[in-house]
Structures are given as structure tokens and as C-alpha cells.
């Protein structure tokens, strides 16, 4: 999600609001300093069969199981083989010399051959058969030769699953912009507009076919379809049938309609797609008089940022006539009936989940897996599946001062389930344990179980958890109780296939009014709050963000402790050395890391994407290629946050641990996007010769939806066109492997 949003009336960007008022942050229970040794990591994890089922290269796997000493791949590693792209504020997508980027699928483009080309003037209403808006995460699922199932190495044909996070607030998809919307608006909206916005959310599945060195869309594929904010979903796992999920649509709490704010993603070892619901809380209407709720309900609304007297982001509950259908009423989470099955008081509890869908099975109802908890789910990133071991997924809750989570399945992985579809999901993703992370100030960390057997949760004074469903529905409150560490907005994560270390971007912690260090205490894992911008300090928080990483102590599932350090501090190259801590240069400086992804084709190659608002006077958002080292390859570091004298505050010095400084050999800018976009979402062909990258919301700072002179971007169509989000295909002109 972008940092600046227009068209929200007087609302606060959901990323800027703080809903974590817990006292967490104290480090009185600091662990012993003993660092976790490399030896022992992944012990007992040697299953070539399991990993080949995952489609991962045997080369890295051999490395991953050979944990005695430095792994061979890390020593020899891939090498970045392109000239860095310069920073740019041009309205164009720039890739390195020798590379070609081609638009594959932009907002509104037809996904069926019998659909008319998108006019991009707001008059096309059939988004059910067009690409949605605000492309975000995506994943490549190779099709087998028979064309009826998953082949991890399938390169001739593939299904791309593409998330559509929101529709542009400016209303580019309407002829004359939107009829008034925003949290303060009480103006009824035309149902046609609402229907179109609802359909522009969700997921697109499209088939792509190899054509020479690249891929093209197959608009005749039977797999092409849209999942939207009206699609039917099953609710599964411990919260299924909870009274807290009962609605007029599903009195038993077993189903809901729609997925919202699909941001980042994940995938499973059985070839299904995980799409994750991030800033869903802002979509719901609560009436001003909706105060006759239980104390627990009010605590939950508060913790997730659903205030009363709000119409929600798009005012979807206030359709003009005919507005009596529950298709619109369902966006009103107020208590209006005598019982929960007569209204939608609980509907917001049916959002905020990890959603599993099978791109190969058109008839399978997608499922909201409640085991992974309910929060602003950025994504769900799998650790390497190991036969005989539980499966592990890592998640971040992307809001200011929220937490990092780990899910461990109850059952152990059996590679024979690799073709199991959603039935395998039922087996592995409906039972397990959710943990929240505590980052200690000595460089170690702990996984805190979010269960009633955790006395901090069972005895929590501020909220009386009834059962496991209550804990998962209110995972934020459970993590408060457990004592998790408040982080600087967790975005994407990923597991380095070379050595099993886990990376996670902390995009920033800033708003116009306050930030970490101003109103939130600093700690070792989140040690910054000042940036140095053009010589004058700004005190808005951690404006540039950083990337944290950790090494589990003893295998993904079993490890209850880890060792962490800060892999990189983002900064402007011209910032002072107390801000540009990682030594970034013009070839690799960046701000606000968001997307992060490890290549499978090139083990050890990591991609970083940005969604920035702090450095955009110098450069548009970008993507960098990195060859990361290992946890502990740097040093302990005292970070000095120098005071702004006019603020009357004092220097704050915080001890942290950071990795080696960056240089152009191991970190290099690969791509710069068009104006006012964020770069988010990346996937690749199995041979690594084609990557797919998403450009989200170019022209987001435009001041009109209709007057081209007020657009800040016309990408990708050029001329006077309204800007559009799009998936681009990137190839190397010599047919080689991307990035190397
Ligand atoms: Fe949708 Fe946190 O990015
Ligand atoms: Ca972001
Ligand atoms: Ca993001």
C-alpha cells in the first residue's frame, strides 16, 4: 500500500495509524547472550525428495543440508551481472542495458478473448472479466504437459495468480471519478460504481504461454478468472463456526463473501496460492450509535482500527437505491438486529486472513485459513518443506508497531501430498500453532506461542480469551499479551534457500504527526527515528526503513529461539554516516523496502522492491538485486539518532546488530518505475530467464481522475492516457538468466 493516498477525505492512511497501545517493548527478560550456532540448523532436515517436490534446485538443497561450516553456495554464490540503473524521476520504466521490459497485463485489460479492449475512460464496467486494479504480489505456477495440473518446472505454459490490492482512490475506473466517498461521507453512492470497485479488488488468474524468449497471455485459457470482493469463501480452521463469525449470510460462521486488500502472498508445497488480506479494516462502516457492543467487541474494534462513525474507505455500505440488498449492507459492521444472524456485526471478523485458492481447480471454493491469525496480513512465506517435519510459514502484520508471526503446522509434511490441492491445505493449514516474535536487545529472539496454554494469554487482564478461535480472531491482542516486539511495519519476508535464514522488510515507521522514537520507544531491532534529508534532519520516525533477518536455532518448526541482525538500513546515499549506516551509494541507495523475494532459479539471489514516500523527490520507486550474506557477518553497532534542537529533544543512542555494509558487488539497482508508483510483486520462470514484476499505482499523486494535465503519470500507455497498474515481463536480450 502506498504511503500517500488521496480521495480519503480527512482519513488517515491505514498504514500511518497506530492501534497498538500495549505496553510491549520492555526487555526485562533478556535472554542469555549465547548466540545460536550455525551447526545444528536444519539438522534432520535432509529430504531431497521433499524439496524436489517443491520445485527447488537440488544444488541449493545439497547446500542447505550440509550445515557444517559455510555452505558452498554462499561462498561461490551468484554474481550480479548487469550495470546498475541510475535513479530517475522520469515517467518510464527503466531496466538495465541489455534487458527488455514489456507490459503483459494492465488494469482493465481483458482476460478473455471475447472481451473488448479496455478503453481506459471509465466506461468499461465488466471487471469480472478484466484485470483488477493495483497489482501487487503474484506467483508463477507451471502447467503440466496435460494442461490440467501443477508442474513446478513447467515452462511452456503457466498460470499467473496476481493480487489486486485496492482500486485507485482517485477513481480512474469511473468516467468522472468517484461519487463522493471516504470515511466521513454519508452521501449514497451509485451501486454501479460500488460494483465496479468491488470487482476491481481480489485476484486475477491468467494463463501465460512461452513465446520464444518471453511469455504472452492466452486469453482463451479456461483457467482465466477473477476472484473478487464478492466471491464465496469457506472459513476453515479453529475459528470456523465460531459465534464471533456469525452473520446474516452465514449464521453458522462457515462462509463469507469476498477477499479484500490482497497485498502480498505465499504458496504451498502442493501448488496452491496464498493471497493475504492486509488493510481490510478500513472498508467497514460502523454507525455512530454502534456503541452497545460488548467490552470485548469494542476492544477488538479498537485494536484493529475500526472506529464507530466511519463509512469506510469507499463507503460501500451506503449504496443508493436499490441499497436494501445485503450485498451492500454487509459492509456495515454495526449491530442493527436482535441477533448476530440478523445483521453483519461480525462481518469484519471474516477478513484479515490468509486465503488459499487452487488456481488449477475452477470448482474449488477458496478457503480462509484461520490458523494463521487475523491481522493486516502482508503475506505468508513458506520455509522449505522438509519431509517428516511440520510446515512453517512466516507472516508480518503491516501496520505501525505491529508484529512478526510464525505458523507451524500440527502435522508433518508428507511429499505424497504435493498434488493434493485444497485437500492438502485442509490437512496442513487447519491445525497448528501461531507464534509471535520477540526480538531481544542482545541479538537473540523468541517465538511466543499464542495459545491458552501460554499463561500470559490465559491470564491477560485486558482481554478474556474464550478459546483458540478468539485468540486467532484477535491475534493482535494475543500477541500483546504474549509480549511480542513492536516493529517498524513488517512487509514482505522470504527464506534464503542457500542457508535457510529468514528475511523481512520493515518498510518504515512514520507519519506526518509522529513516528518511532517520537512517540514509540526505540529498541535494538527498530533502532532509528531520524533521517537526514538534504542536510536538515527530519524527525518523523524511521522514514527509510530497514531489513531484518534471523537464523532459527534448530530448524524452522522446532526452533523457539533465533539470532537476528539488521541486514540493511535503507538511506539516501548522501545522508550522514549515522543515517546511511549500511554505506549505500548512488548505485544502490533506496528507501522504504517493501517487496522482498528469493529466486528459486538462482539460489542466493534476492530482490528488494520499494514503496517509498521519503526519497521520491530524487527517484521513483525501484527494484534492487542483492546477494545477501549471513546473520552475524557484520558487527554490533551504536546507532545515534541525533536530536533536532528545535524539537527540544536529546540524542538517542541505541545498540543494534547489523550485517556487512553494502557495496555494488552485492547490492545493485536493477529497475526504476514510472512516476508515483510502487514496485511490488515478482515471480519468475523456472529457468530464471523471465521475471514478472508489478508496477502499482503510477500517477497516484495526480489531482484529477479526468484531466490529463493533472495526471502525474501516463504510464504505460503514454500520451494523455490515465495511468494504470500493470504486470511487466522482463527478459534479457541475450536469453540469459535475469540478474546474473
Ligand atoms: Fe500492501 Fe503493506 O503493503
Ligand atoms: Ca508498503
Ligand atoms: Ca506491500
XYZ file of C-alpha atoms and ligand atoms in Angstrom:
745
model
C 0.000 0.000 0.000
C 1.290 3.360 -0.875
C 2.192 5.800 1.803
C 0.087 8.587 0.463
C -3.486 8.135 -0.500
C -5.776 10.705 -1.888
C -9.507 10.680 -2.044
C -9.860 9.522 1.538
C -11.363 12.735 2.742
C -9.866 13.575 6.100
C -8.986 9.995 6.816
C -5.690 8.666 7.996
C -3.764 6.320 5.765
C -4.261 2.927 7.437
C -0.524 2.386 7.397
C 0.009 5.530 9.462
C -2.448 4.841 12.223
C -1.269 3.173 15.393
C -3.669 0.763 17.028
C -1.127 -0.900 19.273
C -1.380 0.746 22.659
C 0.015 -2.249 24.552
C 2.940 -1.783 26.888
C 5.048 -4.244 24.910
C 8.601 -3.131 24.241
C 10.248 -3.826 27.540
C 13.206 -6.158 27.602
C 13.341 -7.192 31.207
C 13.504 -10.814 30.173
C 16.625 -10.588 28.121
C 17.978 -13.963 27.249
C 21.469 -15.167 27.828
C 23.870 -13.800 25.278
C 24.819 -17.159 23.866
C 24.431 -16.876 20.148
C 22.903 -19.601 18.110
C 25.495 -21.679 16.308
C 25.267 -22.470 12.634
C 25.863 -26.101 13.404
C 22.600 -27.793 14.061
C 20.481 -25.615 11.858
C 18.219 -27.744 9.725
C 19.514 -30.890 11.359
C 17.387 -33.821 10.432
C 16.034 -31.900 7.511
C 17.697 -33.761 4.700
C 14.961 -34.690 2.360
C 15.868 -34.285 -1.248
C 12.522 -35.719 -2.194
C 10.620 -33.102 -0.260
C 12.453 -30.225 -1.774
C 12.329 -31.507 -5.293
C 8.592 -31.725 -4.823
C 8.778 -28.046 -4.094
C 10.450 -27.440 -7.395
C 13.628 -26.202 -5.853
C 17.035 -26.837 -7.314
C 18.865 -29.816 -5.945
C 22.051 -27.782 -5.934
C 20.898 -25.467 -3.187
C 19.288 -28.252 -1.279
C 22.553 -30.096 -1.066
C 23.936 -26.909 0.364
C 21.068 -26.441 2.752
C 21.513 -29.825 4.332
C 25.265 -29.504 4.500
C 25.358 -27.291 7.506
C 28.853 -27.973 8.703
C 30.711 -24.774 8.134
C 29.977 -22.240 5.454
C 27.781 -23.653 2.746
C 29.391 -23.893 -0.653
C 26.795 -21.783 -2.446
C 27.192 -18.907 -0.081
C 30.900 -18.889 -0.753
C 30.712 -19.171 -4.510
C 27.249 -17.590 -4.843
C 25.686 -15.976 -7.883
C 27.210 -12.769 -9.237
C 25.257 -9.733 -10.282
C 25.916 -9.273 -13.980
C 24.266 -6.020 -15.050
C 25.127 -2.354 -14.901
C 23.202 -0.572 -12.150
C 20.275 1.574 -13.220
C 20.504 5.226 -12.206
C 17.900 6.896 -10.019
C 15.201 8.570 -12.080
C 12.056 10.634 -11.769
C 11.106 10.127 -15.408
C 7.683 8.703 -16.187
C 9.057 5.495 -17.591
C 10.108 2.022 -16.519
C 13.877 1.607 -16.722
C 15.711 -1.730 -16.771
C 19.446 -2.346 -17.258
C 21.135 -2.157 -20.604
C 20.626 -5.471 -22.377
C 17.190 -6.087 -20.837
C 13.685 -5.606 -22.196
C 10.504 -4.906 -20.216
C 7.108 -5.466 -21.859
C 3.654 -4.819 -20.414
C 1.721 -8.087 -20.089
C -1.495 -7.165 -18.285
C -2.614 -3.727 -17.114
C -5.658 -2.637 -15.108
C -8.816 -3.327 -17.082
C -7.184 -5.434 -19.781
C -9.454 -8.281 -20.875
C -8.660 -11.751 -19.550
C -10.981 -13.403 -22.084
C -10.704 -13.212 -25.862
C -14.347 -12.196 -26.294
C -13.996 -9.081 -24.128
C -13.450 -5.696 -25.747
C -10.155 -3.844 -25.265
C -10.104 -1.582 -22.229
C -10.989 1.961 -23.190
C -9.442 3.417 -20.035
C -12.003 6.200 -19.901
C -14.056 4.778 -17.039
C -16.840 3.365 -19.215
C -15.922 -0.323 -19.000
C -17.939 -1.897 -16.199
C -17.152 -5.594 -16.543
C -14.182 -6.028 -14.224
C -15.259 -9.621 -13.597
C -13.565 -10.412 -16.935
C -10.785 -7.825 -16.761
C -7.600 -7.486 -14.756
C -8.288 -5.779 -11.446
C -6.518 -2.681 -10.193
C -3.391 -2.078 -8.085
C -1.449 -5.224 -8.997
C 0.520 -6.496 -6.028
C 2.094 -9.875 -5.257
C 1.925 -12.686 -7.813
C 3.133 -16.215 -8.349
C 4.003 -18.408 -11.352
C 2.501 -21.917 -11.315
C 3.833 -24.054 -14.180
C 1.195 -26.115 -16.009
C 1.927 -29.773 -16.676
C 2.053 -31.175 -20.212
C -1.508 -32.400 -19.995
C -2.557 -28.874 -19.129
C -4.549 -29.985 -16.110
C -2.316 -29.570 -13.087
C 0.780 -28.166 -11.482
C 4.306 -28.835 -12.653
C 6.820 -26.800 -10.666
C 9.232 -26.966 -13.584
C 6.597 -26.329 -16.254
C 7.919 -23.612 -18.536
C 5.805 -23.894 -21.703
C 2.579 -22.801 -20.024
C 1.838 -21.393 -16.601
C -0.869 -19.805 -14.515
C -0.090 -16.421 -13.015
C -2.007 -15.519 -9.867
C -1.957 -11.743 -9.445
C -3.231 -9.846 -6.398
C -5.212 -6.628 -6.812
C -4.857 -4.756 -3.571
C -7.278 -1.842 -3.996
C -8.827 0.252 -6.711
C -7.298 3.643 -7.231
C -8.772 6.148 -4.792
C -8.776 8.823 -7.457
C -11.413 6.851 -9.343
C -9.650 6.347 -12.682
C -12.005 3.410 -13.317
C -15.029 5.742 -13.351
C -15.922 8.144 -16.161
C -15.781 11.230 -13.948
C -14.052 9.985 -10.836
C -15.977 8.530 -7.914
C -19.167 9.807 -6.448
C -18.140 11.156 -3.089
C -16.635 8.548 -0.824
C -14.475 8.390 2.235
C -14.926 7.653 5.921
C -16.788 10.884 6.635
C -19.080 10.697 3.664
C -22.756 9.966 4.138
C -23.660 10.532 0.509
C -25.267 7.496 -1.115
C -23.179 6.048 -3.910
C -24.391 4.598 -7.219
C -24.434 0.781 -6.948
C -22.780 0.573 -10.367
C -19.712 2.349 -9.034
C -19.561 0.165 -5.952
C -19.952 -2.999 -8.003
C -17.098 -1.968 -10.244
C -14.807 -1.113 -7.333
C -15.641 -4.398 -5.588
C -14.837 -6.301 -8.782
C -11.522 -4.462 -9.246
C -10.324 -5.982 -5.953
C -9.136 -9.544 -5.441
C -7.064 -11.856 -7.619
C -6.627 -12.484 -11.339
C -5.675 -15.912 -12.651
C -4.400 -15.893 -16.238
C -2.580 -18.434 -18.338
C 0.658 -17.391 -19.996
C 2.408 -19.270 -22.786
C 6.055 -19.279 -23.694
C 6.632 -17.474 -26.979
C 10.307 -17.615 -27.900
C 12.224 -15.976 -25.082
C 9.205 -14.459 -23.360
C 5.600 -15.166 -22.326
C 2.320 -13.969 -23.732
C -1.193 -14.060 -22.385
C -3.518 -16.864 -23.528
C -6.918 -15.193 -23.395
C -8.612 -18.407 -24.486
C -7.497 -20.377 -21.447
C -10.256 -21.957 -19.402
C -8.262 -21.109 -16.277
C -8.562 -17.349 -16.687
C -10.804 -15.971 -13.978
C -11.276 -13.343 -11.320
C -11.671 -13.697 -7.584
C -13.251 -10.511 -6.225
C -14.731 -8.933 -3.127
C -17.967 -10.830 -3.871
C -16.549 -14.348 -4.352
C -17.763 -17.050 -1.944
C -15.205 -18.296 0.606
C -15.244 -21.114 3.105
C -13.894 -20.259 6.534
C -11.773 -23.103 7.860
C -9.631 -23.943 10.841
C -10.241 -23.300 14.540
C -12.395 -20.185 14.009
C -14.836 -21.935 11.668
C -18.260 -21.983 13.299
C -17.173 -19.524 15.965
C -20.126 -17.381 17.106
C -17.791 -14.434 16.518
C -18.072 -15.114 12.754
C -21.856 -15.473 12.578
C -23.554 -13.179 10.068
C -26.903 -12.930 8.314
C -25.196 -14.519 5.317
C -23.691 -17.404 7.274
C -25.332 -17.771 10.700
C -23.045 -20.694 11.493
C -19.881 -18.717 10.709
C -18.725 -21.092 7.981
C -18.680 -18.803 4.947
C -18.170 -15.220 3.860
C -18.180 -13.264 0.633
C -15.163 -11.523 -0.771
C -11.475 -11.047 -0.198
C -10.074 -7.573 0.387
C -6.831 -5.674 0.074
C -4.917 -8.644 -1.266
C -1.400 -7.470 -0.782
C 1.452 -9.938 -0.621
C 1.179 -13.679 -0.912
C 2.609 -17.110 -0.425
C 2.349 -20.548 -1.959
C 2.216 -24.097 -0.710
C 4.203 -27.271 -1.471
C 1.032 -28.621 -3.105
C 0.748 -25.910 -5.743
C -1.932 -23.648 -4.306
C -1.828 -19.885 -3.964
C -1.998 -17.952 -0.697
C -3.365 -14.425 -1.034
C -3.277 -12.272 2.070
C -5.741 -9.668 3.334
C -3.965 -6.531 4.532
C -5.788 -3.238 5.129
C -9.295 -4.712 5.231
C -10.224 -2.857 8.425
C -10.705 0.414 6.578
C -13.500 -0.921 4.383
C -16.199 -1.227 7.039
C -18.938 1.140 8.055
C -19.769 1.464 11.730
C -22.629 3.651 12.721
C -22.082 6.404 15.189
C -24.632 4.842 17.513
C -22.938 1.429 17.365
C -21.725 1.535 20.941
C -23.963 -1.093 22.519
C -21.344 -3.736 21.942
C -19.667 -5.984 24.433
C -16.462 -4.786 26.039
C -14.574 -7.476 24.127
C -16.088 -6.404 20.816
C -15.144 -2.800 21.470
C -11.623 -3.821 22.449
C -11.309 -5.781 19.232
C -12.609 -2.938 17.057
C -10.169 -0.573 18.723
C -7.184 -2.868 18.327
C -7.893 -3.365 14.619
C -8.714 0.272 13.942
C -12.427 0.068 13.199
C -13.873 3.142 14.812
C -17.525 3.995 15.005
C -18.921 6.863 12.956
C -16.977 5.753 9.896
C -18.352 4.977 6.463
C -15.297 3.027 5.441
C -12.791 3.704 2.731
C -15.193 3.551 -0.229
C -18.488 3.968 1.547
C -19.670 0.648 0.086
C -22.479 0.146 2.575
C -24.226 3.306 1.500
C -25.428 2.342 -1.932
C -28.238 4.434 -3.287
C -31.390 2.612 -4.348
C -31.573 -0.312 -4.530
C -29.480 -0.417 -1.386
C -31.517 -2.892 0.627
C -29.639 -5.949 -0.544
C -27.147 -7.461 1.801
C -24.504 -7.206 -0.916
C -24.121 -3.604 0.282
C -25.428 -3.969 3.811
C -22.631 -6.467 4.509
C -20.106 -3.634 4.628
C -21.864 -2.253 7.718
C -20.376 -3.958 10.779
C -22.802 -2.292 13.176
C -25.166 -4.169 15.456
C -28.580 -3.461 13.996
C -30.553 -6.670 14.614
C -31.577 -8.570 17.693
C -29.174 -11.380 16.937
C -25.885 -11.829 15.085
C -27.614 -13.818 12.330
C -29.791 -10.805 11.532
C -27.051 -8.309 10.734
C -23.378 -8.055 9.823
C -21.967 -7.033 13.179
C -19.339 -9.770 12.851
C -18.515 -9.395 9.178
C -15.175 -7.679 9.777
C -14.077 -10.809 11.632
C -14.325 -12.708 8.350
C -11.497 -10.603 6.850
C -7.825 -10.332 7.721
C -6.902 -13.904 6.930
C -4.578 -15.904 4.734
C -6.698 -17.163 1.853
C -5.862 -20.366 -0.021
C -7.051 -20.925 -3.579
C -6.305 -23.605 -6.143
C -5.557 -21.956 -9.493
C -5.962 -25.312 -11.271
C -9.382 -26.155 -9.878
C -12.117 -23.838 -11.134
C -14.740 -25.504 -8.982
C -12.961 -25.418 -5.640
C -14.250 -22.790 -3.226
C -11.263 -20.830 -1.883
C -10.665 -21.028 1.853
C -9.816 -18.553 4.571
C -7.351 -20.407 6.813
C -7.882 -19.046 10.304
C -4.946 -20.905 11.841
C -2.552 -18.196 10.639
C -4.320 -15.496 12.626
C -6.192 -12.346 11.796
C -4.300 -9.107 11.309
C -3.146 -6.858 8.459
C -1.638 -9.867 6.719
C 1.040 -8.736 4.350
C 1.883 -12.257 3.189
C 2.636 -15.850 4.242
C 6.077 -17.037 3.276
C 6.889 -20.732 3.399
C 10.053 -22.152 4.836
C 11.492 -25.053 2.868
C 9.197 -28.052 3.219
C 11.006 -30.926 4.857
C 9.615 -34.463 4.830
C 8.734 -35.598 8.324
C 8.793 -32.060 9.730
C 5.896 -29.639 10.284
C 5.408 -26.928 7.667
C 6.280 -23.349 8.583
C 5.009 -20.025 7.230
C 6.209 -16.574 8.286
C 3.948 -13.510 8.296
C 4.124 -9.820 9.044
C 1.344 -7.542 10.251
C 1.865 -4.386 8.240
C 0.841 -1.524 10.438
C 2.916 0.721 12.613
C 4.228 -1.058 15.716
C 2.749 -4.419 14.810
C 4.267 -7.875 14.987
C 6.012 -10.708 13.149
C 4.410 -14.171 13.241
C 5.295 -17.789 12.520
C 2.821 -20.587 11.881
C 3.830 -24.215 12.485
C 1.534 -26.948 11.184
C 0.344 -29.669 13.536
C 1.050 -32.438 11.025
C 4.377 -33.249 9.439
C 4.971 -32.954 5.712
C 4.435 -35.977 3.541
C 5.686 -35.307 -0.010
C 2.935 -37.563 -1.359
C 0.575 -34.658 -0.652
C 2.318 -32.496 -3.258
C -0.584 -32.990 -5.660
C -3.255 -32.710 -3.004
C -4.766 -29.319 -3.852
C -7.019 -27.751 -1.238
C -7.418 -31.133 0.491
C -3.735 -30.897 1.393
C -4.467 -27.419 2.682
C -7.197 -28.887 4.879
C -4.605 -31.261 6.280
C -1.743 -28.869 6.952
C -3.262 -25.405 7.255
C -6.256 -26.009 9.508
C -4.378 -27.103 12.617
C -1.171 -25.807 14.094
C 0.338 -23.199 16.356
C 0.750 -19.491 15.753
C 3.692 -17.701 17.375
C 4.621 -14.020 17.630
C 8.215 -12.817 17.637
C 10.080 -11.129 20.415
C 13.350 -9.513 19.324
C 15.611 -9.185 22.348
C 18.125 -6.376 22.571
C 21.064 -8.780 22.707
C 20.560 -10.078 19.170
C 18.516 -13.134 20.092
C 14.814 -13.645 19.693
C 11.992 -15.866 20.926
C 8.824 -17.303 19.444
C 5.923 -16.750 21.816
C 3.041 -19.232 21.438
C -0.393 -17.664 21.008
C -2.308 -20.349 22.863
C -4.334 -20.603 26.021
C -1.537 -22.715 27.475
C 0.591 -19.560 27.453
C -0.117 -18.092 30.922
C 0.427 -14.546 29.662
C -2.548 -15.082 27.355
C -4.695 -17.199 29.661
C -4.283 -14.662 32.462
C -4.308 -11.491 30.361
C -6.080 -8.781 32.300
C -7.127 -6.642 29.316
C -8.987 -9.302 27.339
C -10.551 -12.580 28.440
C -9.822 -15.031 25.638
C -12.599 -17.611 25.347
C -10.920 -20.165 23.137
C -8.480 -20.721 20.285
C -10.861 -19.069 17.808
C -10.932 -15.936 19.950
C -7.133 -15.900 20.048
C -6.833 -16.237 16.274
C -9.567 -13.671 15.518
C -7.847 -11.278 17.908
C -4.271 -12.337 17.199
C -3.020 -8.785 17.735
C -4.380 -8.748 21.270
C -2.972 -12.219 21.931
C 0.450 -11.063 20.731
C 0.159 -8.014 23.008
C -0.498 -10.364 25.896
C 2.358 -12.666 24.946
C 4.841 -9.784 24.886
C 5.798 -9.583 21.190
C 8.046 -6.779 19.913
C 6.534 -3.798 18.130
C 8.132 -3.480 14.714
C 8.541 -0.769 12.085
C 5.771 -2.042 9.770
C 6.565 -5.616 8.698
C 6.081 -6.065 4.963
C 7.469 -8.956 2.869
C 9.558 -11.862 4.052
C 11.437 -14.699 2.451
C 13.680 -17.623 3.250
C 17.164 -17.702 1.728
C 17.369 -21.135 0.075
C 21.146 -21.119 0.416
C 21.280 -21.102 4.192
C 17.709 -21.098 5.492
C 17.873 -17.618 7.006
C 14.666 -15.596 7.071
C 14.489 -12.002 5.802
C 11.760 -9.455 6.449
C 11.397 -5.862 5.312
C 10.427 -3.209 7.869
C 9.325 -0.571 5.454
C 9.300 2.486 7.733
C 7.581 3.828 10.799
C 6.469 7.302 10.028
C 3.512 9.556 9.748
C 3.027 13.246 9.473
C 2.458 13.541 13.198
C 4.644 11.004 14.918
C 6.912 8.051 14.475
C 9.041 5.578 16.288
C 11.306 7.451 18.652
C 8.923 10.352 18.850
C 6.093 8.501 20.472
C 7.309 4.892 20.342
C 10.353 3.713 22.224
C 13.318 2.568 20.175
C 14.815 -0.871 20.618
C 17.674 -2.863 19.167
C 15.643 -4.319 16.307
C 13.985 -0.977 15.493
C 16.722 1.493 16.378
C 16.095 4.528 14.174
C 13.858 7.517 14.072
C 15.713 10.345 12.403
C 16.597 10.642 8.770
C 18.938 13.114 7.215
C 17.262 14.724 4.260
C 19.270 17.179 2.242
C 21.254 18.280 5.250
C 18.333 19.045 7.528
C 17.111 16.428 9.939
C 13.519 15.404 9.918
C 12.034 13.864 12.995
C 9.128 11.940 11.592
C 10.232 8.483 12.547
C 12.120 5.722 10.775
C 11.419 7.183 7.350
C 13.677 4.907 5.268
C 13.103 1.533 6.895
C 15.399 -1.469 7.212
C 15.553 -5.188 6.520
C 15.872 -7.566 9.438
C 16.859 -11.224 9.200
C 17.165 -14.139 11.553
C 18.533 -17.650 11.795
C 16.361 -20.156 13.589
C 18.028 -22.157 16.343
C 17.488 -25.722 15.257
C 15.178 -25.884 12.279
C 12.176 -23.858 11.182
C 9.476 -25.714 13.083
C 11.215 -26.752 16.266
C 13.146 -23.555 16.891
C 11.709 -21.443 19.684
C 14.652 -19.023 19.602
C 16.639 -17.315 16.875
C 19.531 -14.972 16.267
C 18.830 -11.778 14.358
C 20.608 -8.813 12.858
C 19.710 -5.924 10.577
C 20.750 -6.945 7.065
C 20.468 -3.419 5.642
C 19.480 0.040 6.741
C 17.848 1.901 3.874
C 19.008 5.502 3.395
C 19.869 8.126 0.880
C 23.461 7.847 -0.286
C 24.106 11.473 0.680
C 22.839 11.068 4.240
C 25.303 11.250 7.104
C 27.063 8.142 8.345
C 24.770 7.929 11.373
C 21.820 7.571 8.979
C 23.377 5.809 5.978
C 24.585 3.047 8.253
C 24.974 0.410 5.540
C 27.160 2.587 3.338
C 24.772 2.810 0.397
C 25.980 4.585 -2.742
C 24.312 6.046 -5.811
C 24.323 2.561 -7.317
C 22.205 1.012 -4.591
C 20.611 3.584 -2.301
C 16.915 3.146 -1.661
C 14.167 3.955 0.809
C 11.242 2.005 2.252
C 11.845 -1.622 1.276
C 8.565 -3.469 0.777
C 8.686 -6.432 -1.637
C 11.405 -8.996 -0.923
C 11.804 -12.260 -2.777
C 14.372 -15.021 -3.200
C 14.814 -16.530 -6.629
C 14.443 -20.298 -6.831
C 16.237 -20.461 -10.183
C 19.272 -18.602 -8.855
C 19.741 -19.652 -5.222
C 21.136 -16.786 -3.195
C 19.752 -14.028 -5.445
C 17.325 -11.792 -3.570
C 15.167 -8.989 -4.944
C 14.139 -5.888 -2.987
C 11.289 -3.627 -4.094
C 10.352 -0.230 -2.704
C 7.178 1.654 -1.814
C 8.561 4.976 -0.790
C 7.461 8.466 0.088
C 10.692 9.859 1.536
C 13.137 9.845 -1.375
C 10.714 10.392 -4.221
C 11.959 13.885 -4.951
C 15.137 12.174 -6.178
C 13.926 8.877 -7.541
C 10.831 6.873 -8.297
C 10.357 3.525 -6.585
C 12.652 0.752 -7.653
C 13.842 -2.837 -7.510
C 17.328 -3.939 -6.484
C 19.149 -7.245 -6.760
C 21.087 -8.452 -3.749
C 23.402 -11.294 -2.783
C 22.962 -11.352 0.980
C 25.489 -12.861 3.369
C 24.636 -14.455 6.681
C 23.366 -13.398 10.078
C 26.293 -12.219 12.145
C 28.569 -11.263 9.240
C 28.658 -7.687 10.497
C 29.001 -6.168 13.915
C 27.312 -4.669 16.919
C 26.602 -1.027 16.182
C 25.680 2.011 18.208
C 23.075 3.938 16.220
C 22.986 7.624 17.052
C 19.686 9.339 16.430
C 20.777 12.941 16.632
C 18.420 15.400 18.186
C 16.642 18.117 16.314
C 17.448 21.079 18.558
C 14.214 22.861 17.718
C 12.301 19.823 18.996
C 13.884 20.190 22.387
C 14.799 16.518 22.394
C 18.092 14.795 23.061
C 20.290 12.426 21.103
C 19.159 8.830 21.383
C 21.819 6.169 21.081
C 20.661 2.595 20.552
C 22.750 -0.547 20.305
C 21.865 -2.863 17.443
C 23.440 -5.602 15.343
C 23.931 -5.126 11.659
C 25.237 -7.095 8.727
C 28.111 -6.208 6.454
C 27.952 -2.886 4.657
C 26.577 -3.000 1.156
C 28.628 -2.498 -1.967
C 27.857 -2.689 -5.631
C 29.021 -6.292 -5.834
C 26.252 -7.497 -3.546
C 23.540 -4.823 -3.969
C 22.679 -3.075 -7.193
C 19.678 -1.175 -8.566
C 18.011 -3.167 -11.346
C 14.853 -1.231 -12.176
C 13.227 2.152 -11.609
C 9.491 2.508 -12.129
C 7.384 5.308 -13.593
C 6.247 8.285 -11.534
C 4.351 7.842 -8.277
C 4.263 4.053 -8.500
C 5.394 1.423 -6.093
C 7.161 -1.668 -7.364
C 5.630 -4.748 -5.763
C 5.243 -8.371 -6.741
C 7.767 -10.565 -8.515
C 7.866 -14.109 -9.803
C 9.942 -15.986 -12.359
C 10.025 -18.758 -14.921
C 11.596 -21.987 -13.625
C 14.775 -21.382 -15.621
C 15.188 -17.841 -14.274
C 15.229 -16.351 -17.773
C 11.975 -14.430 -17.392
C 10.760 -12.439 -14.418
C 7.372 -10.849 -13.927
C 7.206 -7.597 -11.944
C 4.244 -5.452 -10.940
C 4.001 -1.688 -11.145
C 1.304 -0.438 -8.780
C -0.495 2.902 -8.876
C 1.633 5.004 -11.245
C 0.346 8.568 -11.082
C -1.086 8.107 -7.600
C -0.422 11.765 -6.768
C -2.496 13.009 -9.670
C -5.025 15.628 -8.649
C -7.769 14.663 -11.071
C -9.153 11.410 -12.432
C -10.204 13.009 -15.693
C -7.981 15.985 -16.572
C -4.802 14.664 -18.200
C -2.930 17.843 -17.368
C -3.366 16.922 -13.700
C -2.004 13.379 -14.066
C 1.497 12.850 -12.725
C 1.912 9.748 -14.907
C 0.540 8.399 -18.147
C 2.298 5.067 -17.848
C 2.074 2.601 -19.509
C 0.018 3.884 -22.421
C 1.620 7.323 -22.761
C 0.024 10.349 -24.422
C -2.875 11.678 -22.382
C -3.838 8.257 -21.038
C -4.933 7.640 -17.488
C -2.151 5.802 -15.653
C -2.657 2.104 -14.919
C -1.070 -0.546 -12.757
C 0.452 -3.389 -14.761
C 2.378 -6.633 -14.794
C 5.530 -6.395 -16.895
C 7.622 -9.229 -18.295
C 11.381 -8.730 -18.178
C 13.809 -10.680 -20.338
C 17.486 -10.478 -21.062
C 18.185 -9.739 -24.703
C 20.785 -12.494 -24.951
C 18.338 -15.003 -23.465
C 20.342 -15.334 -20.260
C 19.317 -15.643 -16.647
C 17.937 -12.470 -15.118
C 20.187 -10.572 -12.758
C 23.329 -12.601 -13.237
Fe 0.030 -3.609 0.836
Fe 1.964 -3.440 3.340
O 1.682 -3.353 1.588
Ca 4.213 -0.557 1.534
Ca 3.465 -4.217 0.447
